[in-house]
GROMACS .gro file of C-alpha atoms in nm:
model
  251
    1MET     CA    1   0.000   0.000   0.000
    2ALA     CA    2   0.300   0.230   0.048
    3PRO     CA    3   0.354   0.315  -0.323
    4LEU     CA    4  -0.012   0.419  -0.358
    5LEU     CA    5   0.008   0.648  -0.056
    6LEU     CA    6   0.333   0.790  -0.190
    7GLN     CA    7   0.178   0.864  -0.528
    8LEU     CA    8  -0.110   1.053  -0.364
    9ALA     CA    9   0.135   1.243  -0.145
   10VAL     CA   10   0.352   1.350  -0.438
   11LEU     CA   11   0.042   1.453  -0.633
   12GLY     CA   12  -0.044   1.694  -0.353
   13ALA     CA   13   0.316   1.815  -0.337
   14ALA     CA   14   0.326   1.863  -0.715
   15LEU     CA   15   0.006   2.069  -0.709
   16ALA     CA   16   0.137   2.283  -0.424
   17ALA     CA   17   0.468   2.339  -0.606
   18ALA     CA   18   0.288   2.431  -0.929
   19ALA     CA   19   0.066   2.684  -0.752
   20LEU     CA   20   0.365   2.834  -0.568
   21VAL     CA   21   0.562   2.892  -0.889
   22LEU     CA   22   0.268   3.008  -1.101
   23LYS     CA   23   0.136   3.269  -0.859
   24ARG     CA   24   0.469   3.449  -0.809
   25ASP     CA   25   0.364   3.717  -1.058
   26PRO     CA   26   0.017   3.854  -0.968
   27ALA     CA   27  -0.032   3.967  -1.330
   28PHE     CA   28   0.029   3.617  -1.464
   29THR     CA   29  -0.285   3.413  -1.530
   30TYR     CA   30  -0.277   3.034  -1.512
   31GLU     CA   31  -0.480   2.719  -1.464
   32VAL     CA   32  -0.381   2.370  -1.349
   33ILE     CA   33  -0.575   2.078  -1.497
   34VAL     CA   34  -0.555   1.739  -1.326
   35VAL     CA   35  -0.676   1.447  -1.539
   36ASP     CA   36  -0.766   1.133  -1.344
   37ASP     CA   37  -0.740   0.853  -1.599
   38GLY     CA   38  -1.006   0.626  -1.448
   39SER     CA   39  -0.794   0.546  -1.142
   40LYS     CA   40  -0.924   0.340  -0.849
   41ASP     CA   41  -0.740   0.541  -0.583
   42GLN     CA   42  -0.813   0.882  -0.430
   43THR     CA   43  -0.649   1.092  -0.704
   44SER     CA   44  -0.961   1.296  -0.780
   45LYS     CA   45  -1.033   1.347  -0.411
   46VAL     CA   46  -0.684   1.485  -0.348
   47ALA     CA   47  -0.706   1.708  -0.656
   48PHE     CA   48  -1.049   1.842  -0.559
   49LYS     CA   49  -0.907   1.960  -0.226
   50TYR     CA   50  -0.669   2.185  -0.418
   51CYS     CA   51  -0.955   2.293  -0.640
   52GLN     CA   52  -1.139   2.410  -0.328
   53LYS     CA   53  -0.825   2.574  -0.189
   54TYR     CA   54  -0.724   2.775  -0.497
   55GLY     CA   55  -1.060   2.804  -0.676
   56SER     CA   56  -1.204   2.626  -0.979
   57ASP     CA   57  -1.071   2.898  -1.209
   58LYS     CA   58  -0.715   2.802  -1.105
   59VAL     CA   59  -0.740   2.425  -1.051
   60ARG     CA   60  -0.972   2.202  -1.250
   61VAL     CA   61  -1.019   1.827  -1.225
   62ILE     CA   62  -1.124   1.599  -1.511
   63THR     CA   63  -1.220   1.247  -1.403
   64LEU     CA   64  -1.240   0.988  -1.679
   65VAL     CA   65  -1.479   0.700  -1.614
   66LYS     CA   66  -1.269   0.456  -1.816
   67ASN     CA   67  -0.890   0.435  -1.839
   68ARG     CA   68  -0.777   0.569  -2.178
   69GLY     CA   69  -0.401   0.552  -2.132
   70LYS     CA   70  -0.156   0.832  -2.062
   71GLY     CA   71  -0.174   0.978  -2.412
   72GLY     CA   72  -0.552   0.979  -2.415
   73ALA     CA   73  -0.573   1.141  -2.072
   74ILE     CA   74  -0.323   1.414  -2.161
   75ARG     CA   75  -0.502   1.486  -2.487
   76MET     CA   76  -0.823   1.537  -2.289
   77GLY     CA   77  -0.643   1.785  -2.065
   78ILE     CA   78  -0.487   1.965  -2.362
   79PHE     CA   79  -0.823   2.011  -2.533
   80SER     CA   80  -0.975   2.140  -2.209
   81SER     CA   81  -0.703   2.400  -2.156
   82ARG     CA   82  -0.743   2.772  -2.216
   83GLY     CA   83  -0.386   2.905  -2.204
   84GLU     CA   84  -0.160   3.051  -2.472
   85LYS     CA   85   0.113   2.812  -2.356
   86ILE     CA   86   0.037   2.461  -2.236
   87LEU     CA   87   0.261   2.254  -2.010
   88MET     CA   88   0.232   1.877  -1.999
   89ALA     CA   89   0.368   1.736  -1.671
   90ASP     CA   90   0.357   1.403  -1.486
   91ALA     CA   91   0.187   1.414  -1.147
   92ASP     CA   92   0.454   1.208  -0.972
   93GLY     CA   93   0.680   1.510  -0.925
   94ALA     CA   94   0.982   1.341  -1.087
   95THR     CA   95   1.054   1.665  -1.274
   96LYS     CA   96   1.068   1.973  -1.052
   97PHE     CA   97   0.805   2.229  -1.148
   98PRO     CA   98   1.034   2.536  -1.125
   99ASP     CA   99   1.210   2.397  -1.434
  100VAL     CA  100   0.915   2.526  -1.635
  101GLU     CA  101   1.113   2.851  -1.651
  102LYS     CA  102   1.389   2.666  -1.842
  103LEU     CA  103   1.133   2.534  -2.090
  104GLU     CA  104   0.981   2.879  -2.134
  105LYS     CA  105   1.323   3.026  -2.211
  106GLY     CA  106   1.392   2.743  -2.456
  107LEU     CA  107   1.057   2.809  -2.623
  108ASN     CA  108   1.128   3.182  -2.651
  109ASP     CA  109   1.473   3.113  -2.799
  110LEU     CA  110   1.300   2.940  -3.093
  111GLN     CA  111   1.132   3.263  -3.205
  112PRO     CA  112   1.016   3.363  -3.455
  113TRP     CA  113   0.768   3.074  -3.433
  114PRO     CA  114   0.629   2.960  -3.770
  115ASN     CA  115   0.250   2.994  -3.750
  116GLN     CA  116   0.295   3.054  -3.375
  117MET     CA  117   0.402   2.691  -3.327
  118ALA     CA  118   0.692   2.571  -3.110
  119ILE     CA  119   0.765   2.298  -2.853
  120ALA     CA  120   1.017   2.277  -2.567
  121CYS     CA  121   1.085   1.922  -2.443
  122GLY     CA  122   1.232   1.851  -2.102
  123SER     CA  123   1.521   1.608  -2.130
  124ARG     CA  124   1.701   1.365  -1.898
  125ALA     CA  125   1.967   1.278  -2.157
  126HIS     CA  126   2.234   1.460  -1.956
  127LEU     CA  127   2.172   1.210  -1.673
  128GLU     CA  128   2.222   0.906  -1.896
  129LYS     CA  129   2.572   0.813  -1.776
  130GLU     CA  130   2.462   0.826  -1.414
  131SER     CA  131   2.152   0.614  -1.482
  132ILE     CA  132   2.353   0.353  -1.674
  133ALA     CA  133   2.579   0.308  -1.370
  134GLN     CA  134   2.271   0.222  -1.161
  135ARG     CA  135   2.103  -0.006  -1.416
  136SER     CA  136   2.155  -0.373  -1.494
  137TYR     CA  137   2.314  -0.460  -1.829
  138PHE     CA  138   1.977  -0.596  -1.944
  139ARG     CA  139   1.791  -0.272  -1.872
  140THR     CA  140   2.072  -0.072  -2.034
  141LEU     CA  141   2.042  -0.289  -2.345
  142LEU     CA  142   1.665  -0.232  -2.353
  143MET     CA  143   1.718   0.143  -2.321
  144TYR     CA  144   1.965   0.159  -2.610
  145GLY     CA  145   1.743  -0.067  -2.820
  146PHE     CA  146   1.444   0.161  -2.765
  147HIS     CA  147   1.646   0.474  -2.846
  148PHE     CA  148   1.766   0.314  -3.169
  149LEU     CA  149   1.411   0.221  -3.274
  150VAL     CA  150   1.289   0.574  -3.199
  151TRP     CA  151   1.567   0.721  -3.416
  152PHE     CA  152   1.539   0.462  -3.694
  153LEU     CA  153   1.158   0.454  -3.723
  154CYS     CA  154   1.016   0.783  -3.606
  155VAL     CA  155   1.202   1.078  -3.452
  156LYS     CA  156   1.543   1.222  -3.537
  157GLY     CA  157   1.748   1.460  -3.325
  158ILE     CA  158   1.564   1.425  -2.992
  159ARG     CA  159   1.764   1.224  -2.737
  160ASP     CA  160   1.484   1.190  -2.478
  161THR     CA  161   1.138   1.160  -2.627
  162GLN     CA  162   0.977   1.013  -2.314
  163CYS     CA  163   1.029   1.283  -2.051
  164GLY     CA  164   0.680   1.382  -1.936
  165PHE     CA  165   0.760   1.753  -1.915
  166LYS     CA  166   0.685   1.941  -2.238
  167LEU     CA  167   0.577   2.298  -2.312
  168PHE     CA  168   0.372   2.384  -2.620
  169THR     CA  169   0.241   2.700  -2.775
  170ARG     CA  170  -0.133   2.666  -2.809
  171GLU     CA  171  -0.109   2.635  -3.186
  172ALA     CA  172   0.155   2.358  -3.162
  173ALA     CA  173  -0.056   2.165  -2.912
  174SER     CA  174  -0.358   2.194  -3.139
  175ARG     CA  175  -0.171   2.075  -3.448
  176THR     CA  176  -0.002   1.776  -3.283
  177PHE     CA  177  -0.268   1.646  -3.045
  178SER     CA  178  -0.544   1.681  -3.308
  179SER     CA  179  -0.349   1.433  -3.522
  180LEU     CA  180  -0.251   1.193  -3.243
  181HIS     CA  181  -0.362   0.829  -3.260
  182VAL     CA  182  -0.157   0.646  -2.994
  183GLU     CA  183  -0.304   0.673  -2.644
  184ARG     CA  184  -0.061   0.457  -2.447
  185TRP     CA  185   0.303   0.504  -2.342
  186ALA     CA  186   0.450   0.556  -2.691
  187PHE     CA  187   0.229   0.857  -2.760
  188ASP     CA  188   0.523   1.096  -2.700
  189VAL     CA  189   0.704   0.947  -2.998
  190GLU     CA  190   0.408   0.989  -3.233
  191LEU     CA  191   0.356   1.342  -3.098
  192LEU     CA  192   0.713   1.441  -3.191
  193TYR     CA  193   0.689   1.253  -3.523
  194ILE     CA  194   0.387   1.470  -3.607
  195ALA     CA  195   0.569   1.785  -3.493
  196GLN     CA  196   0.868   1.708  -3.716
  197PHE     CA  197   0.638   1.630  -4.010
  198PHE     CA  198   0.484   1.977  -3.978
  199LYS     CA  199   0.833   2.129  -3.926
  200ILE     CA  200   0.741   2.264  -3.584
  201PRO     CA  201   1.063   2.385  -3.414
  202ILE     CA  202   1.156   2.178  -3.109
  203ALA     CA  203   1.401   2.264  -2.830
  204GLU     CA  204   1.537   1.990  -2.602
  205ILE     CA  205   1.608   2.135  -2.257
  206ALA     CA  206   1.795   1.961  -1.974
  207VAL     CA  207   1.581   1.941  -1.658
  208ASN     CA  208   1.626   1.809  -1.307
  209TRP     CA  209   1.475   1.465  -1.255
  210THR     CA  210   1.430   1.235  -0.957
  211GLU     CA  211   1.321   0.872  -0.977
  212ILE     CA  212   0.998   0.828  -0.781
  213GLU     CA  213   0.923   0.499  -0.607
  214GLY     CA  214   0.621   0.319  -0.747
  215SER     CA  215   0.609   0.520  -1.072
  216LYS     CA  216   0.809   0.289  -1.300
  217LEU     CA  217   0.674   0.040  -1.552
  218VAL     CA  218   0.777  -0.326  -1.556
  219PRO     CA  219   1.091  -0.290  -1.773
  220PHE     CA  220   1.080  -0.584  -2.017
  221TRP     CA  221   0.710  -0.593  -2.102
  222SER     CA  222   0.672  -0.214  -2.115
  223TRP     CA  223   0.972  -0.174  -2.348
  224LEU     CA  224   0.846  -0.463  -2.564
  225GLN     CA  225   0.503  -0.302  -2.596
  226MET     CA  226   0.655   0.036  -2.676
  227GLY     CA  227   0.879  -0.123  -2.939
  228LYS     CA  228   0.572  -0.277  -3.102
  229ASP     CA  229   0.399   0.062  -3.087
  230LEU     CA  230   0.692   0.230  -3.264
  231LEU     CA  231   0.678  -0.021  -3.547
  232PHE     CA  232   0.300   0.019  -3.559
  233ILE     CA  233   0.331   0.400  -3.583
  234ARG     CA  234   0.581   0.381  -3.868
  235LEU     CA  235   0.386   0.121  -4.067
  236ARG     CA  236   0.056   0.305  -4.026
  237TYR     CA  237   0.198   0.626  -4.170
  238LEU     CA  238   0.396   0.450  -4.443
  239THR     CA  239   0.092   0.258  -4.569
  240GLY     CA  240  -0.132   0.564  -4.555
  241ALA     CA  241  -0.363   0.415  -4.290
  242TRP     CA  242  -0.287   0.731  -4.092
  243ARG     CA  243  -0.251   1.060  -4.276
  244LEU     CA  244  -0.134   1.398  -4.155
  245GLU     CA  245  -0.337   1.690  -4.280
  246GLN     CA  246  -0.406   2.047  -4.178
  247THR     CA  247  -0.624   2.036  -3.866
  248ARG     CA  248  -0.865   2.268  -3.692
  249LYS     CA  249  -0.742   2.491  -3.412
  250MET     CA  250  -0.873   2.453  -3.060
  251ASN     CA  251  -1.139   2.705  -2.964
   0.00000   0.00000   0.00000
């Protein structure tokens, strides 16, 4: 039961940290959207407490009746957002929220934005040597295998596609998430594949990251599934089963 309690605790801590950073400038307007992807724990209950504390205009909670997968849940949050810039962040607090300032600077450095579109991706690539020292040879092999498949099949030039800390302009979020098909763990790869297809500029920004107990996937089966998803993504686009076209903007 400890990992579950920890997850709920870090959710509360993450919400508190987000509110603390975002309300530093009284003139800055923001909203925090928590998407509960059909969980069986008390995620929505914890989030609603912060909704009551800060107000429903600042913190909103979306509770999905059925689990849709991480990609599907985030897409729901993206389409419910109202901001000019949209941050995607994991609720486990592995990435420290103050690093959003690094992403914002990286996003601004990409200007001028073509059609107001740009993306800043948080990256843990600078921590790779340290993580390899702590991993087994088998897990290291899986990691390198996955990185190779990402590069070979889908996304070039991005060392860490899977970090759950990404900042989008509203127009970039609309273009990429409107075209997204994958709703499970490999959705980040398709998202960046779509962004590169539309020539949306992408900055990869080093961020602080801490491994959170109870937040990891089972290594072998998760990497196997993601590998299958990468092949699936590539084949779908190559055969024309999935097509990328100009899409509507979010209201």
